[in-house]
Amino acid sequence: MSRQDRPHEDFFPIRGYDHVEFYVGNARQAAHFYDKSFGFKPVAKMGQETGCRTRASYVMQQGNVRLVLTCALTPDDEVARHCALHGDGVKVIGIEVADCDQAMRELKTRGATILQPATAAEDEFGTLKTGVIKYAGDTVFKFVERGSYRGPFAPGYKPLNVSGAGGVGLAAVDHIVTNVYLGEMDYWARWYEQMMGFGQLKHFTDDDISTEYSALMSKVMENGAGKLKFPINEPAEGRRKSQIDEYLEWYNGPGVQHVAMNTKDICATVRELRKREIDFLRVPDTYYEDLRDRIGKIDEDYDELQELGILVDRDEDGYLLQIFTQPVQDRPTLFYEVIERHGCRGFGQGNFKALFVSLEREQARRGNL
Ligand code: FE2
């Protein structure tokens, strides 16, 4: 079911995704992984050498995607508690706004839980303003105004001058998906409408997304200009434990399930990621048997897509190519999606069934089905 009309304007101007911050057990090693395997260049760092005694953070950049990897240096820091409970995972979804004061004022008026009101920080690169609100579980949204800031990320960070392993073509964040408990999806969909002024782009029921064993429901929320897309998943009653239940069990609560990133050449990106030993979810080869008939003419070579394990879906606006990584930590929680869009604004609904069969095979292997 698609939304019929384009949404209203945002009630505070949103420029786009700013960054995604992870709380991890060992930021130095995570930075190495994101550099060597995913092609993110380390551009800034905060830690003991910059005067921070409690945390270390690395800012990693590729295209317009900016990841921040933060770990605790002391046992009683909030980051350490977060990691003990959730494992490595997303703590902060950063949104760039034109005016942080205005955004925070609007959010407060609408009833958002303010964790940090609009606050200015300064260094030799200028002034950065941020404000933070509570989101699902322990996850937060941070609103960042960087119009008067020229530094690599934020005050407190020093620029890094390292070359890194080189990018793989990841260009921008496409969407960020949250898993919530059964019965909470509608609450959070309304939350996006009321607090953030977002509209509903799509609604998938368990009829759309189910296999013999497991099912889930999903609503996709997006901001007025369509720059930000946040699907929300909740488990549906199935015969066995769904992939969402597995996530909630191991993450110990709601949180970010996957971050999808755009590329302009998914074959080149995936080929390079495979060379760098990123593991992807593999659908059965039977998936490709009737794909040509189902999808029709596309720019890419079907044999190459099959070789790389890339999936294709089409809707009335065009087609998309997508692939999903295996979880990137030992807990079966966060993973990534690489996506290339050719007009299509969907999320690969036609691939859900094939994907879930593969996912369940992995779940069974972990003893979680
Ligand atoms: Fe996705």
Short mmCIF file of C-alpha atoms and ligand atoms in Angstrom, two decimals:
data_model
loop_
_atom_site.label_atom_id
_atom_site.label_comp_id
_atom_site.label_asym_id
_atom_site.label_seq_id
_atom_site.Cartn_x
_atom_site.Cartn_y
_atom_site.Cartn_z
CA MET A 1 0.00 0.00 0.00
CA SER A 2 1.60 3.29 -1.03
CA ARG A 3 0.83 6.72 0.18
CA GLN A 4 -1.26 8.50 -2.40
CA ASP A 5 -0.03 12.04 -2.06
CA ARG A 6 3.38 13.57 -1.53
CA PRO A 7 3.82 14.72 2.03
CA HIS A 8 3.48 18.19 3.47
CA GLU A 9 6.55 20.23 4.18
CA ASP A 10 8.83 19.46 7.13
CA PHE A 11 7.99 21.58 10.14
CA PHE A 12 11.69 22.22 10.59
CA PRO A 13 14.06 22.19 7.60
CA ILE A 14 15.97 18.89 7.33
CA ARG A 15 19.12 18.75 5.20
CA GLY A 16 19.66 14.99 5.34
CA TYR A 17 21.38 12.28 7.34
CA ASP A 18 24.34 13.72 9.24
CA HIS A 19 25.98 10.65 10.78
CA VAL A 20 25.33 7.33 12.47
CA GLU A 21 27.16 6.76 15.76
CA PHE A 22 27.88 3.26 17.03
CA TYR A 23 28.80 2.32 20.56
CA VAL A 24 31.35 -0.48 20.23
CA GLY A 25 33.65 -2.49 22.47
CA ASN A 26 36.87 -1.43 20.74
CA ALA A 27 36.68 1.61 18.48
CA ARG A 28 40.25 1.25 17.14
CA GLN A 29 39.55 -2.25 15.86
CA ALA A 30 36.10 -1.29 14.55
CA ALA A 31 37.70 1.60 12.63
CA HIS A 32 40.14 -0.86 11.07
CA PHE A 33 37.25 -3.09 9.95
CA TYR A 34 35.24 -0.21 8.47
CA ASP A 35 38.34 1.09 6.70
CA LYS A 36 39.81 -2.13 5.32
CA SER A 37 36.58 -4.03 4.66
CA PHE A 38 33.92 -1.39 3.96
CA GLY A 39 36.12 1.35 2.51
CA PHE A 40 35.42 4.11 5.04
CA LYS A 41 38.27 6.59 5.44
CA PRO A 42 39.18 7.64 9.00
CA VAL A 43 38.84 11.44 8.96
CA ALA A 44 38.75 12.54 12.61
CA LYS A 45 39.43 11.24 16.07
CA MET A 46 38.67 12.09 19.68
CA GLY A 47 40.39 10.40 22.61
CA GLN A 48 43.09 10.78 25.24
CA GLU A 49 45.32 12.76 22.87
CA THR A 50 42.53 15.33 22.43
CA GLY A 51 41.86 15.52 26.15
CA CYS A 52 38.94 13.08 26.42
CA ARG A 53 39.62 10.68 29.31
CA THR A 54 36.44 8.61 29.16
CA ARG A 55 35.82 7.75 25.49
CA ALA A 56 37.52 7.33 22.14
CA SER A 57 35.72 8.05 18.85
CA TYR A 58 36.69 7.64 15.21
CA VAL A 59 34.84 9.41 12.40
CA MET A 60 34.75 7.36 9.19
CA GLN A 61 33.67 8.84 5.87
CA GLN A 62 32.76 7.47 2.45
CA GLY A 63 30.81 9.56 -0.04
CA ASN A 64 28.14 11.27 2.05
CA VAL A 65 28.04 8.47 4.61
CA ARG A 66 29.59 9.38 7.94
CA LEU A 67 29.94 6.78 10.68
CA VAL A 68 31.21 7.50 14.20
CA LEU A 69 32.67 4.62 16.22
CA THR A 70 32.80 5.24 19.96
CA CYS A 71 34.08 3.08 22.79
CA ALA A 72 34.44 3.58 26.53
CA LEU A 73 37.81 4.01 28.24
CA THR A 74 36.39 3.47 31.73
CA PRO A 75 34.10 0.72 33.09
CA ASP A 76 31.39 3.05 34.40
CA ASP A 77 30.91 5.08 31.21
CA GLU A 78 27.47 4.89 29.59
CA VAL A 79 29.09 3.50 26.43
CA ALA A 80 30.42 0.51 28.41
CA ARG A 81 26.96 -0.21 29.87
CA HIS A 82 25.38 0.14 26.42
CA CYS A 83 27.83 -2.38 24.96
CA ALA A 84 27.37 -4.84 27.82
CA LEU A 85 23.61 -4.82 27.23
CA HIS A 86 23.34 -4.49 23.45
CA GLY A 87 26.72 -5.48 22.05
CA ASP A 88 28.08 -3.22 19.32
CA GLY A 89 25.21 -1.23 17.86
CA VAL A 90 23.77 2.07 16.73
CA LYS A 91 23.31 4.62 19.51
CA VAL A 92 22.78 7.87 17.60
CA ILE A 93 20.99 8.65 14.34
CA GLY A 94 22.30 12.10 13.40
CA ILE A 95 20.11 14.38 11.27
CA GLU A 96 21.43 17.61 9.78
CA VAL A 97 19.05 20.51 10.26
CA ALA A 98 19.24 24.13 9.14
CA ASP A 99 18.40 25.50 12.60
CA CYS A 100 18.95 23.38 15.70
CA ASP A 101 17.23 25.81 18.10
CA GLN A 102 14.11 25.80 15.95
CA ALA A 103 14.14 22.00 15.55
CA MET A 104 14.47 21.41 19.29
CA ARG A 105 11.78 23.99 20.07
CA GLU A 106 9.36 22.28 17.68
CA LEU A 107 10.23 18.82 18.99
CA LYS A 108 9.66 19.94 22.58
CA THR A 109 6.32 21.53 21.73
CA ARG A 110 5.23 18.30 20.07
CA GLY A 111 6.13 16.25 23.13
CA ALA A 112 9.46 14.62 22.25
CA THR A 113 11.58 13.51 25.22
CA ILE A 114 14.47 15.97 25.24
CA LEU A 115 17.74 14.39 26.42
CA GLN A 116 19.89 17.38 25.49
CA PRO A 117 18.45 20.78 24.54
CA ALA A 118 20.10 22.74 21.72
CA THR A 119 23.70 23.23 22.83
CA ALA A 120 26.54 25.09 21.08
CA ALA A 121 30.12 23.82 21.10
CA GLU A 122 33.08 25.75 19.72
CA ASP A 123 36.64 25.24 18.60
CA GLU A 124 38.98 26.84 16.06
CA PHE A 125 36.75 25.55 13.22
CA GLY A 126 33.64 27.40 14.36
CA THR A 127 30.42 26.62 16.21
CA LEU A 128 28.40 23.40 16.04
CA LYS A 129 24.94 23.13 17.57
CA THR A 130 23.33 19.84 18.58
CA GLY A 131 20.23 18.63 20.41
CA VAL A 132 19.18 15.08 21.32
CA ILE A 133 15.81 13.36 21.75
CA LYS A 134 14.94 9.86 22.90
CA TYR A 135 13.91 7.29 20.30
CA ALA A 136 13.12 3.55 20.53
CA GLY A 137 14.95 1.56 23.20
CA ASP A 138 18.27 3.22 24.02
CA THR A 139 18.57 4.75 20.54
CA VAL A 140 18.49 8.54 20.16
CA PHE A 141 18.11 11.11 17.41
CA LYS A 142 20.66 13.93 17.36
CA PHE A 143 19.90 17.12 15.40
CA VAL A 144 23.03 18.79 14.09
CA GLU A 145 23.40 22.33 12.78
CA ARG A 146 26.77 22.64 11.07
CA GLY A 147 26.27 25.75 8.92
CA SER A 148 28.80 27.70 11.05
CA TYR A 149 31.26 24.83 11.45
CA ARG A 150 34.16 24.01 9.13
CA GLY A 151 35.90 21.23 11.10
CA PRO A 152 36.10 17.55 10.18
CA PHE A 153 33.21 16.56 12.47
CA ALA A 154 32.67 18.32 15.78
CA PRO A 155 34.55 20.30 18.44
CA GLY A 156 36.80 17.95 20.40
CA TYR A 157 37.83 15.97 17.30
CA LYS A 158 41.19 16.34 15.54
CA PRO A 159 41.48 15.72 11.80
CA LEU A 160 43.25 12.51 10.80
CA ASN A 161 45.55 12.41 7.84
CA VAL A 162 45.56 8.76 6.81
CA SER A 163 44.89 7.43 3.34
CA GLY A 164 42.86 4.34 4.27
CA ALA A 165 42.22 1.32 2.06
CA GLY A 166 40.09 3.25 -0.45
CA GLY A 167 36.34 3.46 -0.96
CA VAL A 168 34.07 0.84 -2.52
CA GLY A 169 31.52 3.27 -3.99
CA LEU A 170 29.14 3.69 -1.05
CA ALA A 171 27.62 7.12 -1.62
CA ALA A 172 24.83 7.96 0.85
CA VAL A 173 22.53 6.52 3.50
CA ASP A 174 19.29 5.38 1.85
CA HIS A 175 17.28 4.25 4.88
CA ILE A 176 17.73 3.15 8.49
CA VAL A 177 15.52 0.39 9.88
CA THR A 178 14.43 -0.04 13.49
CA ASN A 179 13.15 -3.26 15.07
CA VAL A 180 10.56 -2.89 17.84
CA TYR A 181 8.52 -5.32 19.97
CA LEU A 182 5.23 -6.83 18.82
CA GLY A 183 2.51 -4.20 19.09
CA GLU A 184 4.87 -1.20 19.10
CA MET A 185 5.12 -0.49 15.35
CA ASP A 186 2.02 1.69 15.22
CA TYR A 187 3.15 3.62 18.28
CA TRP A 188 6.45 4.50 16.62
CA ALA A 189 4.81 5.26 13.26
CA ARG A 190 2.58 7.77 15.07
CA TRP A 191 5.63 9.04 16.94
CA TYR A 192 7.32 9.88 13.63
CA GLU A 193 4.17 11.65 12.49
CA GLN A 194 3.61 13.61 15.68
CA MET A 195 7.13 14.41 16.84
CA MET A 196 8.97 14.64 13.54
CA GLY A 197 6.14 15.54 11.15
CA PHE A 198 6.92 12.56 8.91
CA GLY A 199 4.43 10.77 6.65
CA GLN A 200 3.89 7.09 5.99
CA LEU A 201 5.41 5.93 2.71
CA LYS A 202 4.53 2.24 2.80
CA HIS A 203 2.85 -0.38 4.96
CA PHE A 204 3.71 -4.06 4.69
CA THR A 205 1.52 -6.54 6.54
CA ASP A 206 2.43 -10.05 7.54
CA ASP A 207 0.68 -11.22 4.36
CA ASP A 208 3.34 -9.36 2.39
CA ILE A 209 6.22 -10.51 4.55
CA SER A 210 5.88 -14.06 5.72
CA THR A 211 7.19 -17.53 5.16
CA GLU A 212 6.06 -20.85 6.53
CA TYR A 213 7.83 -20.09 9.79
CA SER A 214 8.18 -16.43 10.45
CA ALA A 215 6.54 -13.15 9.66
CA LEU A 216 6.99 -9.48 10.25
CA MET A 217 5.15 -6.25 9.68
CA SER A 218 6.71 -3.01 8.59
CA LYS A 219 5.80 0.64 8.15
CA VAL A 220 8.08 3.05 6.33
CA MET A 221 8.13 6.65 7.52
CA GLU A 222 9.72 9.48 5.57
CA ASN A 223 10.21 13.19 5.97
CA GLY A 224 8.51 15.78 3.79
CA ALA A 225 11.26 16.11 1.23
CA GLY A 226 11.73 12.34 1.07
CA LYS A 227 15.40 12.58 2.09
CA LEU A 228 15.06 10.43 5.21
CA LYS A 229 13.40 7.02 5.30
CA PHE A 230 12.88 5.04 8.47
CA PRO A 231 11.17 1.65 8.19
CA ILE A 232 9.93 0.21 11.50
CA ASN A 233 9.61 -3.59 11.83
CA GLU A 234 7.71 -5.58 14.40
CA PRO A 235 7.48 -9.35 14.62
CA ALA A 236 4.22 -11.02 13.62
CA GLU A 237 2.91 -14.31 14.93
CA GLY A 238 4.60 -17.13 13.06
CA ARG A 239 5.12 -20.82 13.65
CA ARG A 240 8.68 -20.19 14.78
CA LYS A 241 10.70 -17.30 16.11
CA SER A 242 10.95 -14.49 13.54
CA GLN A 243 14.17 -12.72 12.57
CA ILE A 244 12.86 -9.68 14.46
CA ASP A 245 12.39 -11.73 17.64
CA GLU A 246 15.93 -13.01 17.26
CA TYR A 247 17.24 -9.45 17.00
CA LEU A 248 15.20 -8.22 20.00
CA GLU A 249 16.42 -11.14 22.10
CA TRP A 250 20.12 -10.59 21.34
CA TYR A 251 20.02 -6.79 21.29
CA ASN A 252 17.99 -6.88 24.51
CA GLY A 253 15.44 -4.45 23.17
CA PRO A 254 14.47 -2.31 20.20
CA GLY A 255 17.20 -0.78 18.07
CA VAL A 256 18.60 -0.30 14.59
CA GLN A 257 18.45 -3.49 12.52
CA HIS A 258 20.10 -2.33 9.32
CA VAL A 259 21.51 0.68 7.58
CA ALA A 260 21.05 0.76 3.81
CA MET A 261 23.61 2.61 1.71
CA ASN A 262 23.34 3.68 -1.94
CA THR A 263 25.86 2.97 -4.63
CA LYS A 264 25.82 3.99 -8.31
CA ASP A 265 27.40 0.68 -9.37
CA ILE A 266 26.30 -2.16 -7.13
CA CYS A 267 28.20 -4.81 -9.10
CA ALA A 268 31.52 -2.99 -8.64
CA THR A 269 30.75 -2.24 -4.97
CA VAL A 270 29.74 -5.81 -4.11
CA ARG A 271 32.62 -7.31 -6.07
CA GLU A 272 35.05 -5.16 -4.08
CA LEU A 273 33.31 -5.87 -0.75
CA ARG A 274 33.47 -9.61 -1.46
CA LYS A 275 37.18 -9.27 -2.25
CA ARG A 276 37.55 -7.62 1.17
CA GLU A 277 35.78 -10.57 2.79
CA ILE A 278 32.43 -9.04 3.62
CA ASP A 279 29.91 -11.90 3.92
CA PHE A 280 26.54 -11.51 2.27
CA LEU A 281 23.27 -13.33 2.68
CA ARG A 282 22.91 -15.78 -0.19
CA VAL A 283 19.54 -16.59 -1.76
CA PRO A 284 19.10 -19.99 -3.46
CA ASP A 285 20.08 -20.08 -7.15
CA THR A 286 16.43 -20.87 -7.98
CA TYR A 287 15.76 -17.18 -7.24
CA TYR A 288 17.42 -16.30 -10.55
CA GLU A 289 15.53 -18.84 -12.68
CA ASP A 290 12.51 -16.68 -13.48
CA LEU A 291 14.03 -13.31 -12.58
CA ARG A 292 14.50 -12.13 -16.19
CA ASP A 293 10.79 -12.80 -16.91
CA ARG A 294 9.67 -11.16 -13.70
CA ILE A 295 11.80 -8.01 -13.95
CA GLY A 296 12.34 -7.50 -17.67
CA LYS A 297 15.06 -5.38 -19.21
CA ILE A 298 17.60 -3.75 -16.91
CA ASP A 299 21.00 -2.15 -17.47
CA GLU A 300 22.84 -4.86 -15.57
CA ASP A 301 23.85 -8.34 -16.67
CA TYR A 302 21.70 -11.01 -15.00
CA ASP A 303 24.56 -13.51 -14.95
CA GLU A 304 26.74 -11.04 -13.08
CA LEU A 305 23.96 -10.34 -10.58
CA GLN A 306 23.60 -14.07 -9.95
CA GLU A 307 27.35 -14.53 -9.59
CA LEU A 308 27.46 -11.73 -6.98
CA GLY A 309 24.17 -12.70 -5.26
CA ILE A 310 22.50 -9.34 -5.97
CA LEU A 311 18.67 -9.17 -5.85
CA VAL A 312 16.36 -7.19 -8.13
CA ASP A 313 12.88 -5.80 -7.62
CA ARG A 314 10.62 -3.60 -9.69
CA ASP A 315 7.63 -1.36 -9.09
CA GLU A 316 5.69 1.13 -11.21
CA ASP A 317 8.47 3.75 -10.90
CA GLY A 318 11.45 1.60 -11.88
CA TYR A 319 13.70 -1.06 -10.40
CA LEU A 320 16.20 -1.48 -7.61
CA LEU A 321 19.16 -3.76 -6.94
CA GLN A 322 19.99 -4.77 -3.38
CA ILE A 323 22.03 -7.14 -1.24
CA PHE A 324 22.30 -7.72 2.50
CA THR A 325 25.38 -8.50 4.56
CA GLN A 326 25.53 -11.02 7.35
CA PRO A 327 25.46 -9.46 10.84
CA VAL A 328 28.71 -7.52 11.36
CA GLN A 329 29.22 -8.54 14.99
CA ASP A 330 28.95 -11.86 16.84
CA ARG A 331 25.41 -11.16 18.04
CA PRO A 332 22.82 -11.64 15.26
CA THR A 333 21.85 -7.96 15.36
CA LEU A 334 23.03 -5.18 13.02
CA PHE A 335 23.69 -5.75 9.31
CA TYR A 336 24.00 -3.60 6.18
CA GLU A 337 22.17 -3.32 2.90
CA VAL A 338 23.76 -2.06 -0.30
CA ILE A 339 21.18 -0.64 -2.71
CA GLU A 340 21.14 0.88 -6.19
CA ARG A 341 17.94 2.60 -7.23
CA HIS A 342 16.73 3.11 -10.78
CA GLY A 343 13.59 5.15 -10.10
CA CYS A 344 12.06 2.59 -7.74
CA ARG A 345 11.22 4.04 -4.31
CA GLY A 346 10.38 0.67 -2.76
CA PHE A 347 12.35 -1.58 -0.44
CA GLY A 348 12.52 -4.83 -2.37
CA GLN A 349 9.15 -6.26 -1.40
CA GLY A 350 9.37 -8.84 -4.18
CA ASN A 351 12.54 -10.21 -2.55
CA PHE A 352 11.21 -10.56 0.98
CA LYS A 353 10.20 -14.19 0.66
CA ALA A 354 13.45 -15.42 -0.93
CA LEU A 355 15.40 -13.44 1.64
CA PHE A 356 13.52 -14.78 4.61
CA VAL A 357 14.08 -18.36 3.56
CA SER A 358 17.81 -17.58 3.55
CA LEU A 359 17.58 -15.73 6.85
CA GLU A 360 15.80 -18.64 8.50
CA ARG A 361 18.49 -20.99 7.29
CA GLU A 362 21.04 -18.75 9.06
CA GLN A 363 18.85 -18.50 12.17
CA ALA A 364 18.57 -22.28 12.32
CA ARG A 365 22.36 -22.54 12.01
CA ARG A 366 22.65 -20.26 15.08
CA GLY A 367 20.11 -22.34 16.98
CA ASN A 368 17.63 -19.44 17.10
CA LEU A 369 14.73 -20.75 15.05
FE FE2 B 1 16.32 -2.15 3.80
#
